[in-house]
Amino acid sequence: MALVPNEAIAAEVEMGADPSTVRATVVQASTIFYDTPATLDKAERLLAEAASYGSQLVVFPEAFVGGYPRGSNFGIIIGNRTEKGKEEFKKYHASAVDVPGPEVDRLAAMAGKYKGHYLGKHRKLMPTGLERIIWGFGDGSTIPVFETPIGKIGAAICWENRMPLLRTAMYAKGIEIYCAPTADARPVWQASMTHIALEGGCFVLSSNQFCRRKDYPPPPEYVFNGTEDDLAPDSVVCAGGSVIISPSGTVLAGPNYEGEALITADLDLGEIVNEKFTFDVVGHYSRPEVLSLNVRDHPTRPVTFTSAKTEDSK
């Protein structure tokens, strides 16, 4: 059973003077692994710094709170689970957060300090590879696009950004600022981000962690399976690549592969109309008489109950 969700929690901060321009920041920084309170402290420091630059929207990396378990396999062998892997999973599970829950309350309070508020959540529809052994699956009820004073904002996490039908659903909801927290630092990721910006006629904000081996607990507490012997404390295990891209495919800021950073750009929302005049994937380019998409946006539950009272009232 997969217990630990991978969720993007959406919040916005204060709107600037020009309603057509939004200052946005993507955070490129490492989790403090196995220490959720310290990670939240770090998040607050980074949010305060971004707000001091006038940022109205701040995007954090995938699994920033709770941690991305890079290099771990949790002792999974087909037909068996190792005792060490089980203990490792207990520690990782203890770092997870509930939505709603006290950690989310604190995140909401952080946003509130800068005149924002908690908006909702997106839960990753399809974890990738071994992520599926520890994270549950989202459903259609958590792929929102939020209408805010700074634009229509939504998020897709890591490789679910490569799911064309999910992207189409978000485009149909009118997304203008497309947030893409990720764990993929490969150069090819930039191609996906550029394609989404062009395809959706939207701004794309991709945020990734920058991590060194020393940002994770030392062995034997935490082991990078298959690569541990090649790693020194300063070895880079996730190189970032965070980036901000305009609807025309222009890179506005980043990608950064150098270290922890706050990557900031001003988004001119007027560019969206210009790009959709040329190509609108769910507008004049949609051809609904040929192609259509049905999205089930209700929660899916494994167990439902019909009470006797309800039955009697029929």
Short mmCIF file of C-alpha atoms in Angstrom, two decimals:
data_model
loop_
_atom_site.label_atom_id
_atom_site.label_comp_id
_atom_site.label_asym_id
_atom_site.label_seq_id
_atom_site.Cartn_x
_atom_site.Cartn_y
_atom_site.Cartn_z
CA MET A 1 0.00 0.00 0.00
CA ALA A 2 1.38 3.39 -0.94
CA LEU A 3 0.94 5.76 1.97
CA VAL A 4 2.86 8.95 1.33
CA PRO A 5 1.22 11.35 -1.14
CA ASN A 6 3.11 13.71 -3.38
CA GLU A 7 1.13 16.92 -3.34
CA ALA A 8 1.63 20.49 -4.48
CA ILE A 9 0.05 22.94 -2.05
CA ALA A 10 -0.91 26.22 -3.67
CA ALA A 11 -0.60 29.63 -2.07
CA GLU A 12 -0.22 33.14 -3.42
CA VAL A 13 1.34 36.27 -1.98
CA GLU A 14 0.50 39.93 -2.33
CA MET A 15 -0.36 41.40 -5.72
CA GLY A 16 1.86 44.17 -7.10
CA ALA A 17 0.91 47.55 -8.51
CA ASP A 18 0.67 46.52 -12.16
CA PRO A 19 -2.13 43.94 -12.54
CA SER A 20 -0.85 42.82 -15.95
CA THR A 21 2.64 41.95 -14.67
CA VAL A 22 3.37 39.30 -12.05
CA ARG A 23 6.71 38.87 -10.34
CA ALA A 24 7.31 35.15 -9.78
CA THR A 25 10.09 33.18 -8.09
CA VAL A 26 11.02 29.53 -8.32
CA VAL A 27 12.95 28.17 -5.34
CA GLN A 28 15.91 25.92 -6.02
CA ALA A 29 16.93 24.49 -2.67
CA SER A 30 17.31 21.25 -0.76
CA THR A 31 15.04 19.71 1.82
CA ILE A 32 16.48 19.19 5.29
CA PHE A 33 15.93 15.46 5.05
CA TYR A 34 14.06 13.65 7.85
CA ASP A 35 13.41 16.99 9.57
CA THR A 36 10.10 18.48 8.47
CA PRO A 37 10.03 21.30 11.09
CA ALA A 38 13.50 22.48 10.00
CA THR A 39 12.44 22.26 6.35
CA LEU A 40 9.42 24.46 7.10
CA ASP A 41 11.74 26.95 8.83
CA LYS A 42 13.89 26.99 5.69
CA ALA A 43 10.80 27.43 3.50
CA GLU A 44 9.77 30.44 5.55
CA ARG A 45 13.20 32.03 5.19
CA LEU A 46 13.15 31.50 1.44
CA LEU A 47 9.59 32.82 1.13
CA ALA A 48 10.52 35.94 3.11
CA GLU A 49 13.52 36.54 0.87
CA ALA A 50 11.46 36.11 -2.29
CA ALA A 51 8.78 38.45 -0.94
CA SER A 52 11.48 41.05 -0.25
CA TYR A 53 12.18 41.06 -3.99
CA GLY A 54 8.50 41.80 -4.62
CA SER A 55 7.57 38.26 -5.66
CA GLN A 56 3.84 37.61 -5.77
CA LEU A 57 4.09 33.88 -6.50
CA VAL A 58 6.72 31.50 -5.09
CA VAL A 59 7.04 27.90 -6.35
CA PHE A 60 8.89 25.26 -4.32
CA PRO A 61 10.35 22.00 -5.68
CA GLU A 62 8.69 18.59 -5.76
CA ALA A 63 8.47 16.99 -2.31
CA PHE A 64 10.32 19.91 -0.71
CA VAL A 65 8.39 19.30 2.51
CA GLY A 66 8.86 15.65 3.39
CA GLY A 67 11.80 15.15 1.05
CA TYR A 68 12.43 13.39 -2.25
CA PRO A 69 13.94 9.96 -1.42
CA ARG A 70 16.54 10.03 -4.19
CA GLY A 71 18.65 6.89 -4.40
CA SER A 72 16.52 4.86 -2.00
CA ASN A 73 14.69 1.64 -2.81
CA PHE A 74 13.30 1.03 0.68
CA GLY A 75 14.54 -2.56 0.57
CA ILE A 76 12.03 -3.57 -2.07
CA ILE A 77 12.63 -6.95 -3.65
CA ILE A 78 9.86 -8.75 -5.54
CA GLY A 79 8.29 -11.03 -2.97
CA ASN A 80 10.18 -9.54 -0.03
CA ARG A 81 10.83 -6.38 2.00
CA THR A 82 14.04 -6.00 4.00
CA GLU A 83 13.85 -5.02 7.67
CA LYS A 84 16.20 -2.08 7.05
CA GLY A 85 13.95 -0.91 4.23
CA LYS A 86 10.90 -1.08 6.50
CA GLU A 87 12.66 1.03 9.14
CA GLU A 88 13.75 3.50 6.46
CA PHE A 89 10.16 3.82 5.26
CA LYS A 90 8.95 4.48 8.83
CA LYS A 91 11.33 7.44 9.06
CA TYR A 92 10.28 8.74 5.68
CA HIS A 93 6.61 8.34 6.52
CA ALA A 94 7.15 10.30 9.74
CA SER A 95 8.36 13.23 7.61
CA ALA A 96 5.17 13.25 5.52
CA VAL A 97 2.40 15.79 6.01
CA ASP A 98 -1.37 15.54 6.08
CA VAL A 99 -3.51 17.84 3.94
CA PRO A 100 -5.16 19.46 5.82
CA GLY A 101 -2.85 19.32 8.82
CA PRO A 102 -0.58 21.40 11.06
CA GLU A 103 2.19 21.72 8.49
CA VAL A 104 -0.26 23.00 5.90
CA ASP A 105 -1.63 25.40 8.50
CA ARG A 106 1.87 26.74 8.94
CA LEU A 107 2.38 27.07 5.18
CA ALA A 108 -0.93 28.93 4.97
CA ALA A 109 0.21 31.23 7.79
CA MET A 110 3.43 31.93 5.87
CA ALA A 111 1.41 32.95 2.82
CA GLY A 112 -0.91 34.99 5.03
CA LYS A 113 2.03 36.95 6.38
CA TYR A 114 2.50 38.27 2.85
CA LYS A 115 -1.25 38.79 2.25
CA GLY A 116 -1.91 35.46 0.56
CA HIS A 117 -3.87 32.40 1.61
CA TYR A 118 -4.24 28.66 1.23
CA LEU A 119 -5.97 27.79 -2.06
CA GLY A 120 -6.03 24.01 -2.32
CA LYS A 121 -3.96 21.04 -3.43
CA HIS A 122 -2.88 19.03 -6.43
CA ARG A 123 -1.97 15.39 -5.86
CA LYS A 124 0.34 13.71 -8.36
CA LEU A 125 -1.77 11.55 -10.68
CA MET A 126 0.95 9.04 -11.55
CA PRO A 127 4.10 8.56 -9.48
CA THR A 128 7.07 7.50 -11.58
CA GLY A 129 8.86 4.16 -11.26
CA LEU A 130 9.69 3.21 -7.68
CA GLU A 131 7.84 6.31 -6.44
CA ARG A 132 4.73 4.11 -6.76
CA ILE A 133 5.79 1.97 -3.81
CA ILE A 134 5.60 4.94 -1.43
CA TRP A 135 3.22 7.52 -2.91
CA GLY A 136 -0.48 7.15 -3.57
CA PHE A 137 -2.19 8.21 -6.80
CA GLY A 138 -4.20 11.39 -7.25
CA ASP A 139 -7.54 11.61 -9.03
CA GLY A 140 -9.47 14.12 -11.10
CA SER A 141 -10.62 16.06 -8.06
CA THR A 142 -7.12 17.43 -7.43
CA ILE A 143 -6.19 18.92 -10.79
CA PRO A 144 -7.51 22.42 -10.12
CA VAL A 145 -6.69 25.68 -11.82
CA PHE A 146 -7.19 28.47 -9.29
CA GLU A 147 -8.47 31.86 -10.38
CA THR A 148 -6.52 34.46 -8.40
CA PRO A 149 -5.88 38.21 -8.62
CA ILE A 150 -2.53 37.45 -10.28
CA GLY A 151 -3.85 35.00 -12.86
CA LYS A 152 -5.11 31.44 -13.25
CA ILE A 153 -2.63 29.13 -11.53
CA GLY A 154 -2.27 25.34 -11.57
CA ALA A 155 0.42 22.70 -11.10
CA ALA A 156 1.58 19.37 -12.43
CA ILE A 157 4.41 17.46 -10.77
CA CYS A 158 7.51 16.08 -12.52
CA TRP A 159 6.77 13.45 -15.18
CA GLU A 160 3.00 13.88 -15.08
CA ASN A 161 3.86 17.02 -17.05
CA ARG A 162 4.52 14.61 -19.91
CA MET A 163 0.91 13.34 -19.81
CA PRO A 164 -0.76 15.10 -22.78
CA LEU A 165 -4.34 14.54 -21.62
CA LEU A 166 -3.60 16.01 -18.19
CA ARG A 167 -2.04 19.04 -19.82
CA THR A 168 -5.07 19.41 -22.09
CA ALA A 169 -7.40 19.39 -19.08
CA MET A 170 -5.38 22.19 -17.50
CA TYR A 171 -5.34 24.21 -20.72
CA ALA A 172 -9.12 23.82 -20.93
CA LYS A 173 -9.38 25.33 -17.45
CA GLY A 174 -7.62 28.41 -18.75
CA ILE A 175 -4.30 28.04 -16.97
CA GLU A 176 -2.05 31.08 -17.35
CA ILE A 177 0.75 30.33 -14.85
CA TYR A 178 1.68 26.68 -15.06
CA CYS A 179 3.76 25.48 -12.09
CA ALA A 180 5.93 22.41 -12.66
CA PRO A 181 7.82 21.32 -9.53
CA THR A 182 10.07 18.43 -10.44
CA ALA A 183 12.91 16.10 -9.48
CA ASP A 184 14.26 15.88 -13.05
CA ALA A 185 17.52 17.81 -13.49
CA ARG A 186 18.39 16.45 -16.93
CA PRO A 187 18.90 18.97 -19.76
CA VAL A 188 16.10 17.27 -21.72
CA TRP A 189 13.64 18.49 -19.07
CA GLN A 190 14.06 21.98 -20.50
CA ALA A 191 12.59 20.77 -23.81
CA SER A 192 9.43 19.60 -22.04
CA MET A 193 9.05 22.91 -20.21
CA THR A 194 9.49 24.90 -23.42
CA HIS A 195 7.01 22.69 -25.25
CA ILE A 196 4.37 23.15 -22.52
CA ALA A 197 4.78 26.93 -22.60
CA LEU A 198 4.31 26.96 -26.38
CA GLU A 199 1.55 24.35 -26.41
CA GLY A 200 -0.49 25.91 -23.62
CA GLY A 201 0.23 29.56 -24.37
CA CYS A 202 1.14 29.96 -20.71
CA PHE A 203 4.03 30.83 -18.43
CA VAL A 204 5.83 27.76 -17.08
CA LEU A 205 7.60 27.87 -13.72
CA SER A 206 9.69 24.75 -13.07
CA SER A 207 11.31 24.34 -9.67
CA ASN A 208 13.75 21.60 -8.67
CA GLN A 209 15.90 20.91 -5.65
CA PHE A 210 19.65 21.38 -5.73
CA CYS A 211 21.10 18.71 -3.45
CA ARG A 212 24.51 17.45 -2.47
CA ARG A 213 25.17 14.13 -0.78
CA LYS A 214 25.69 15.93 2.53
CA ASP A 215 22.11 17.23 2.40
CA TYR A 216 20.95 13.66 3.14
CA PRO A 217 21.81 11.68 6.30
CA PRO A 218 25.17 9.88 6.09
CA PRO A 219 25.44 6.12 5.60
CA PRO A 220 24.42 3.73 7.00
CA GLU A 221 21.37 5.80 8.01
CA TYR A 222 20.74 6.71 4.38
CA VAL A 223 22.32 4.97 1.38
CA PHE A 224 22.25 5.95 -2.30
CA ASN A 225 21.84 2.46 -3.70
CA GLY A 226 24.26 1.66 -6.49
CA THR A 227 26.13 4.98 -6.33
CA GLU A 228 27.04 5.49 -2.66
CA ASP A 229 30.68 4.39 -3.08
CA ASP A 230 31.21 7.05 -5.75
CA LEU A 231 29.81 9.95 -3.69
CA ALA A 232 31.72 12.45 -1.57
CA PRO A 233 29.85 14.79 0.84
CA ASP A 234 29.95 17.60 -1.75
CA SER A 235 28.90 15.41 -4.69
CA VAL A 236 25.84 16.85 -6.49
CA VAL A 237 22.98 14.34 -6.49
CA CYS A 238 20.38 16.69 -7.98
CA ALA A 239 21.62 19.58 -10.13
CA GLY A 240 18.48 21.72 -10.22
CA GLY A 241 17.79 23.24 -13.63
CA SER A 242 14.94 25.43 -12.35
CA VAL A 243 13.61 27.74 -15.04
CA ILE A 244 10.90 30.26 -15.96
CA ILE A 245 9.65 30.27 -19.57
CA SER A 246 7.24 32.62 -21.37
CA PRO A 247 4.30 31.61 -23.63
CA SER A 248 6.51 32.29 -26.66
CA GLY A 249 9.08 29.77 -25.43
CA THR A 250 11.53 32.47 -24.33
CA VAL A 251 13.57 31.57 -21.25
CA LEU A 252 13.03 34.44 -18.81
CA ALA A 253 15.23 33.11 -15.99
CA GLY A 254 17.44 30.06 -15.51
CA PRO A 255 18.03 27.26 -15.97
CA ASN A 256 20.33 27.21 -12.97
CA TYR A 257 22.68 24.26 -12.37
CA GLU A 258 25.10 26.03 -10.02
CA GLY A 259 23.56 25.74 -6.55
CA GLU A 260 20.70 26.82 -4.32
CA ALA A 261 19.04 29.94 -5.72
CA LEU A 262 15.91 32.04 -5.98
CA ILE A 263 15.16 32.46 -9.69
CA THR A 264 12.87 35.40 -10.43
CA ALA A 265 11.19 36.90 -13.48
CA ASP A 266 8.42 39.36 -14.32
CA LEU A 267 5.55 37.75 -16.21
CA ASP A 268 3.69 40.00 -18.65
CA LEU A 269 0.28 38.33 -18.81
CA GLY A 270 -0.49 40.25 -22.00
CA GLU A 271 1.83 37.84 -23.83
CA ILE A 272 -0.72 35.06 -23.34
CA VAL A 273 -3.30 36.70 -25.60
CA ASN A 274 -0.67 37.32 -28.28
CA GLU A 275 0.40 33.68 -28.34
CA LYS A 276 -3.15 32.31 -28.31
CA PHE A 277 -3.99 34.54 -31.24
CA THR A 278 -1.52 32.39 -33.17
CA PHE A 279 -2.18 29.00 -31.55
CA ASP A 280 -4.83 28.07 -28.99
CA VAL A 281 -4.76 24.33 -28.29
CA VAL A 282 -8.25 24.29 -26.73
CA GLY A 283 -9.61 27.12 -28.89
CA HIS A 284 -9.33 27.59 -32.64
CA TYR A 285 -6.86 24.68 -32.95
CA SER A 286 -8.97 22.18 -30.98
CA ARG A 287 -11.16 20.58 -33.70
CA PRO A 288 -13.72 19.19 -31.18
CA GLU A 289 -15.72 17.52 -33.96
CA VAL A 290 -12.69 15.25 -34.49
CA LEU A 291 -10.94 15.14 -31.10
CA SER A 292 -12.43 15.35 -27.60
CA LEU A 293 -11.43 14.63 -23.99
CA ASN A 294 -13.60 13.51 -21.08
CA VAL A 295 -12.21 14.35 -17.62
CA ARG A 296 -13.65 12.72 -14.50
CA ASP A 297 -13.04 15.45 -11.97
CA HIS A 298 -14.75 13.86 -8.98
CA PRO A 299 -13.03 12.06 -6.07
CA THR A 300 -12.61 8.31 -6.43
CA ARG A 301 -13.09 6.22 -3.29
CA PRO A 302 -12.46 2.49 -2.81
CA VAL A 303 -15.39 2.10 -0.41
CA THR A 304 -18.77 3.83 -0.38
CA PHE A 305 -21.65 3.33 2.03
CA THR A 306 -25.38 3.60 1.43
CA SER A 307 -27.18 4.07 4.72
CA ALA A 308 -30.43 2.26 5.59
CA LYS A 309 -32.09 5.62 6.07
CA THR A 310 -31.25 6.61 2.51
CA GLU A 311 -32.55 3.30 1.19
CA ASP A 312 -35.81 3.66 3.15
CA SER A 313 -36.43 7.12 1.71
CA LYS A 314 -36.47 5.86 -1.89
#
